[in-house]
């Protein structure tokens, strides 16, 4: 049973600066999440030795696991700081580190641009012309709606990208990563999104596309929204193979 909360936080003032750990002790209260702990430290930025320190830089917005901005490594595992309760972590010191696969900005803040660039690579959107009324959307079977709903819950938090051994935001051309693949599948499920099927599958067939996935399956294991990313990747593989065979035999 905890009497106090001990947090060991990796600090780094700017990219390229040396990283160092700082320890903080907070009185235990039940049902505290990690963002509440960081807010406590922000109110009184004093480390465990009683020294005043600079406030910790971290990101958060929605505080209800919707925006995806508060991703960090908690005891080495990528997760959302807003929905992680101290009570659900093992007793002992809790370590907080920034995601390692993205360029560091400061302390617990990283630049997730490589993930958004990946979404651009796989055309992770549905094109519309202007903002006028496009009329009723195409009808979709409830089963297809249900499947699409799973993928619509992606909040681009980057946890799957962090856990993937093949993705690195420091060399994003090597593999686009699981989050953009999940969204490519999501937009191929959409009747309007399917109008761009050719361009999207061609992008997935290119360098750093779906063939760079090593099938480690870590992505689905850490996704806070339990998105079946490995199913999406398997189905995309089939679609890409069909297109490749059609191309080979002039279909
Ligand atoms: S603050 Fe939005 S997901 Fe955690």
Short mmCIF file of C-alpha atoms and ligand atoms in Angstrom, two decimals:
data_model
loop_
_atom_site.label_atom_id
_atom_site.label_comp_id
_atom_site.label_asym_id
_atom_site.label_seq_id
_atom_site.Cartn_x
_atom_site.Cartn_y
_atom_site.Cartn_z
CA UNK A 1 0.00 0.00 0.00
CA UNK A 2 1.49 3.36 -1.04
CA UNK A 3 1.96 6.11 1.54
CA UNK A 4 3.42 8.49 -1.04
CA UNK A 5 3.85 8.61 -4.80
CA UNK A 6 7.44 8.56 -6.03
CA UNK A 7 7.91 9.71 -9.60
CA UNK A 8 11.20 9.54 -11.47
CA UNK A 9 10.95 11.79 -14.51
CA UNK A 10 13.37 12.10 -17.39
CA UNK A 11 14.25 15.75 -17.97
CA UNK A 12 15.86 17.20 -21.08
CA UNK A 13 15.92 20.91 -21.66
CA UNK A 14 16.11 20.80 -25.45
CA UNK A 15 17.05 18.46 -28.31
CA UNK A 16 20.70 17.47 -28.00
CA UNK A 17 21.00 18.58 -24.37
CA UNK A 18 21.97 15.89 -21.82
CA UNK A 19 19.04 13.97 -20.31
CA UNK A 20 18.84 13.42 -16.54
CA UNK A 21 16.41 11.88 -14.06
CA UNK A 22 14.69 13.92 -11.37
CA UNK A 23 12.72 12.40 -8.51
CA UNK A 24 9.55 13.86 -7.01
CA UNK A 25 7.53 12.76 -3.98
CA UNK A 26 3.83 13.51 -3.58
CA UNK A 27 1.42 12.59 -0.78
CA UNK A 28 -0.71 9.61 -1.82
CA UNK A 29 -4.35 10.20 -2.66
CA UNK A 30 -6.63 7.54 -4.12
CA UNK A 31 -7.71 7.68 -7.78
CA UNK A 32 -4.98 10.12 -8.89
CA UNK A 33 -4.05 9.92 -12.55
CA UNK A 34 -0.57 10.79 -13.82
CA UNK A 35 -1.60 14.15 -15.26
CA UNK A 36 -2.94 15.12 -11.82
CA UNK A 37 0.51 14.22 -10.40
CA UNK A 38 2.22 16.39 -13.03
CA UNK A 39 -0.19 19.22 -12.20
CA UNK A 40 0.75 18.88 -8.50
CA UNK A 41 4.42 19.16 -9.43
CA UNK A 42 3.67 22.17 -11.67
CA UNK A 43 2.02 23.89 -8.69
CA UNK A 44 5.13 23.28 -6.57
CA UNK A 45 8.16 22.39 -8.70
CA UNK A 46 10.42 21.06 -5.95
CA UNK A 47 12.28 17.73 -6.28
CA UNK A 48 12.53 14.95 -3.69
CA UNK A 49 15.67 16.58 -2.21
CA UNK A 50 13.78 19.85 -1.63
CA UNK A 51 15.48 21.74 -4.49
CA UNK A 52 13.43 24.13 -6.65
CA UNK A 53 13.49 22.93 -10.26
CA UNK A 54 12.11 24.20 -13.54
CA UNK A 55 8.49 23.07 -14.14
CA UNK A 56 8.16 19.86 -16.15
CA UNK A 57 7.07 20.33 -19.75
CA UNK A 58 4.33 17.90 -20.79
CA UNK A 59 1.30 17.92 -23.07
CA UNK A 60 -2.35 17.28 -22.28
CA UNK A 61 -5.66 18.67 -23.45
CA UNK A 62 -8.83 16.59 -23.15
CA UNK A 63 -7.94 14.69 -19.95
CA UNK A 64 -10.26 11.88 -21.05
CA UNK A 65 -8.25 9.78 -23.53
CA UNK A 66 -9.59 11.45 -26.66
CA UNK A 67 -6.94 13.90 -27.92
CA UNK A 68 -3.92 11.59 -27.66
CA UNK A 69 -1.55 14.39 -26.65
CA UNK A 70 -0.45 13.04 -23.25
CA UNK A 71 1.33 9.89 -24.51
CA UNK A 72 4.51 9.04 -22.64
CA UNK A 73 6.40 5.97 -21.45
CA UNK A 74 5.19 4.95 -18.02
CA UNK A 75 7.50 2.36 -16.45
CA UNK A 76 8.82 1.87 -19.98
CA UNK A 77 5.43 1.25 -21.64
CA UNK A 78 3.74 3.81 -23.92
CA UNK A 79 0.35 4.91 -22.56
CA UNK A 80 -1.86 7.91 -21.85
CA UNK A 81 -0.97 9.84 -18.70
CA UNK A 82 -4.55 11.10 -18.31
CA UNK A 83 -6.17 7.68 -18.14
CA UNK A 84 -3.43 5.92 -16.19
CA UNK A 85 -4.28 5.77 -12.51
CA UNK A 86 -1.49 5.53 -9.97
CA UNK A 87 -3.62 2.91 -8.16
CA UNK A 88 -3.36 0.64 -11.21
CA UNK A 89 0.46 0.77 -11.38
CA UNK A 90 2.70 -1.58 -9.39
CA UNK A 91 3.89 -0.29 -6.00
CA UNK A 92 7.24 1.46 -6.07
CA UNK A 93 8.78 4.26 -8.10
CA UNK A 94 6.92 5.26 -11.26
CA UNK A 95 9.15 6.30 -14.16
CA UNK A 96 7.96 8.79 -16.77
CA UNK A 97 9.89 9.24 -20.02
CA UNK A 98 9.06 10.86 -23.36
CA UNK A 99 8.22 8.65 -26.33
CA UNK A 100 11.57 7.62 -27.81
CA UNK A 101 10.57 7.17 -31.46
CA UNK A 102 9.83 10.84 -32.08
CA UNK A 103 12.14 13.87 -31.95
CA UNK A 104 12.24 15.35 -28.47
CA UNK A 105 11.04 18.91 -27.87
CA UNK A 106 11.52 19.17 -24.09
CA UNK A 107 11.07 16.88 -21.06
CA UNK A 108 7.98 14.77 -21.84
CA UNK A 109 7.01 16.59 -25.05
CA UNK A 110 7.88 15.08 -28.42
CA UNK A 111 7.23 16.17 -31.99
CA UNK A 112 4.82 13.68 -33.56
CA UNK A 113 5.07 15.24 -37.03
CA UNK A 114 6.52 11.99 -38.55
CA UNK A 115 3.21 10.26 -37.77
CA UNK A 116 1.19 13.01 -39.46
CA UNK A 117 3.56 12.92 -42.44
CA UNK A 118 2.87 9.16 -42.57
CA UNK A 119 -0.87 9.86 -42.73
CA UNK A 120 -0.19 12.13 -45.69
CA UNK A 121 1.83 9.37 -47.39
CA UNK A 122 -1.08 6.90 -47.26
CA UNK A 123 -3.66 9.58 -48.14
CA UNK A 124 -5.31 9.29 -44.72
CA UNK A 125 -8.28 11.49 -45.60
CA UNK A 126 -11.40 11.69 -47.72
CA UNK A 127 -11.25 14.42 -50.35
CA UNK A 128 -14.17 16.77 -50.63
CA UNK A 129 -14.56 19.68 -53.01
CA UNK A 130 -15.43 22.76 -50.97
CA UNK A 131 -17.84 22.80 -48.05
CA UNK A 132 -21.19 22.70 -49.83
CA UNK A 133 -23.83 20.07 -49.13
CA UNK A 134 -22.70 16.84 -50.78
CA UNK A 135 -26.10 15.18 -50.36
CA UNK A 136 -26.80 11.95 -48.50
CA UNK A 137 -23.82 9.70 -47.89
CA UNK A 138 -23.77 6.22 -49.46
CA UNK A 139 -25.59 3.55 -47.43
CA UNK A 140 -23.44 1.15 -45.44
CA UNK A 141 -24.25 -2.18 -43.87
CA UNK A 142 -24.29 -2.09 -40.04
CA UNK A 143 -21.48 -4.68 -39.89
CA UNK A 144 -19.27 -2.44 -42.04
CA UNK A 145 -20.19 0.57 -39.90
CA UNK A 146 -19.20 -1.40 -36.81
CA UNK A 147 -15.85 -2.35 -38.26
CA UNK A 148 -15.16 1.23 -39.35
CA UNK A 149 -16.08 2.51 -35.89
CA UNK A 150 -13.19 0.57 -34.35
CA UNK A 151 -10.70 2.36 -36.60
CA UNK A 152 -12.39 5.76 -36.26
CA UNK A 153 -11.34 5.79 -32.59
CA UNK A 154 -7.66 6.36 -33.44
CA UNK A 155 -6.50 9.52 -31.66
CA UNK A 156 -3.00 9.55 -33.25
CA UNK A 157 -1.50 9.24 -29.78
CA UNK A 158 1.59 7.47 -31.17
CA UNK A 159 1.64 4.58 -28.65
CA UNK A 160 1.52 1.98 -31.45
CA UNK A 161 4.34 3.79 -33.28
CA UNK A 162 6.45 3.79 -30.12
CA UNK A 163 5.94 0.05 -29.57
CA UNK A 164 6.63 -0.90 -33.21
CA UNK A 165 10.22 -2.17 -33.63
CA UNK A 166 10.25 -1.19 -37.32
CA UNK A 167 9.12 2.43 -37.02
CA UNK A 168 11.41 5.31 -36.17
CA UNK A 169 10.36 8.93 -36.39
CA UNK A 170 14.07 9.68 -36.80
CA UNK A 171 14.06 7.75 -40.12
CA UNK A 172 10.36 7.71 -41.06
CA UNK A 173 11.04 6.80 -44.70
CA UNK A 174 11.93 3.25 -43.55
CA UNK A 175 8.39 2.42 -42.39
CA UNK A 176 5.26 4.52 -42.29
CA UNK A 177 4.15 2.80 -39.04
CA UNK A 178 0.98 1.17 -37.71
CA UNK A 179 -1.19 4.26 -37.06
CA UNK A 180 -1.16 5.44 -40.70
CA UNK A 181 -1.74 1.83 -41.85
CA UNK A 182 -4.80 1.58 -39.59
CA UNK A 183 -6.13 4.84 -41.00
CA UNK A 184 -5.42 3.76 -44.60
CA UNK A 185 -7.61 0.72 -43.95
CA UNK A 186 -10.25 2.89 -42.27
CA UNK A 187 -10.49 5.15 -45.31
CA UNK A 188 -10.61 2.14 -47.65
CA UNK A 189 -13.64 0.91 -45.70
CA UNK A 190 -15.44 4.15 -46.47
CA UNK A 191 -17.41 4.19 -49.77
CA UNK A 192 -16.16 7.70 -50.58
CA UNK A 193 -12.66 6.87 -49.41
CA UNK A 194 -12.63 3.83 -51.72
CA UNK A 195 -12.70 6.23 -54.68
CA UNK A 196 -8.99 6.76 -53.93
CA UNK A 197 -8.26 3.06 -53.50
CA UNK A 198 -5.73 2.97 -56.34
CA UNK A 199 -3.60 5.88 -55.07
CA UNK A 200 -3.77 4.64 -51.48
CA UNK A 201 -2.75 1.06 -52.32
CA UNK A 202 0.05 2.30 -54.59
CA UNK A 203 1.37 4.40 -51.69
CA UNK A 204 1.24 1.32 -49.45
CA UNK A 205 3.14 -0.71 -52.05
CA UNK A 206 5.97 1.83 -52.15
CA UNK A 207 9.15 2.00 -50.07
CA UNK A 208 8.42 2.08 -46.34
CA UNK A 209 4.88 0.87 -46.98
CA UNK A 210 3.17 -2.28 -45.81
CA UNK A 211 6.01 -4.65 -46.72
CA UNK A 212 8.18 -2.92 -44.07
CA UNK A 213 5.85 -4.25 -41.33
CA UNK A 214 7.62 -7.08 -39.49
CA UNK A 215 4.41 -8.42 -37.93
CA UNK A 216 5.68 -7.92 -34.37
CA UNK A 217 2.06 -7.20 -33.30
CA UNK A 218 3.18 -4.86 -30.50
CA UNK A 219 0.99 -2.10 -31.98
CA UNK A 220 -2.35 -3.73 -31.17
CA UNK A 221 -1.07 -4.80 -27.74
CA UNK A 222 -0.42 -1.22 -26.56
CA UNK A 223 -3.22 0.68 -28.35
CA UNK A 224 -5.22 2.46 -25.61
CA UNK A 225 -8.34 2.23 -27.81
CA UNK A 226 -7.83 -1.48 -28.52
CA UNK A 227 -7.94 -0.86 -32.27
CA UNK A 228 -7.38 -4.15 -34.13
CA UNK A 229 -4.37 -2.81 -36.01
CA UNK A 230 -3.02 -6.25 -36.89
CA UNK A 231 -6.36 -7.13 -38.58
CA UNK A 232 -6.12 -3.90 -40.61
CA UNK A 233 -2.56 -4.74 -41.66
CA UNK A 234 -3.51 -8.31 -42.67
CA UNK A 235 -6.46 -7.05 -44.75
CA UNK A 236 -4.38 -4.31 -46.35
CA UNK A 237 -1.80 -6.97 -47.25
CA UNK A 238 -4.48 -8.94 -49.10
CA UNK A 239 -5.64 -5.83 -50.98
CA UNK A 240 -2.09 -4.88 -51.90
CA UNK A 241 -1.34 -8.44 -53.10
CA UNK A 242 -4.49 -8.50 -55.25
CA UNK A 243 -3.47 -5.19 -56.82
CA UNK A 244 0.07 -6.40 -57.42
CA UNK A 245 -1.20 -9.61 -59.11
CA UNK A 246 -3.66 -7.62 -61.22
CA UNK A 247 -0.82 -5.37 -62.28
CA UNK A 248 1.38 -8.38 -63.07
CA UNK A 249 -1.24 -10.03 -65.26
CA UNK A 250 -2.43 -6.78 -66.80
CA UNK A 251 -5.76 -6.73 -64.89
S1 LIG B 1 -5.03 14.50 -22.35
FE1 LIG B 1 -6.11 13.90 -24.16
S2 LIG B 1 -5.66 11.78 -24.31
FE2 LIG B 1 -4.74 12.35 -22.44
#
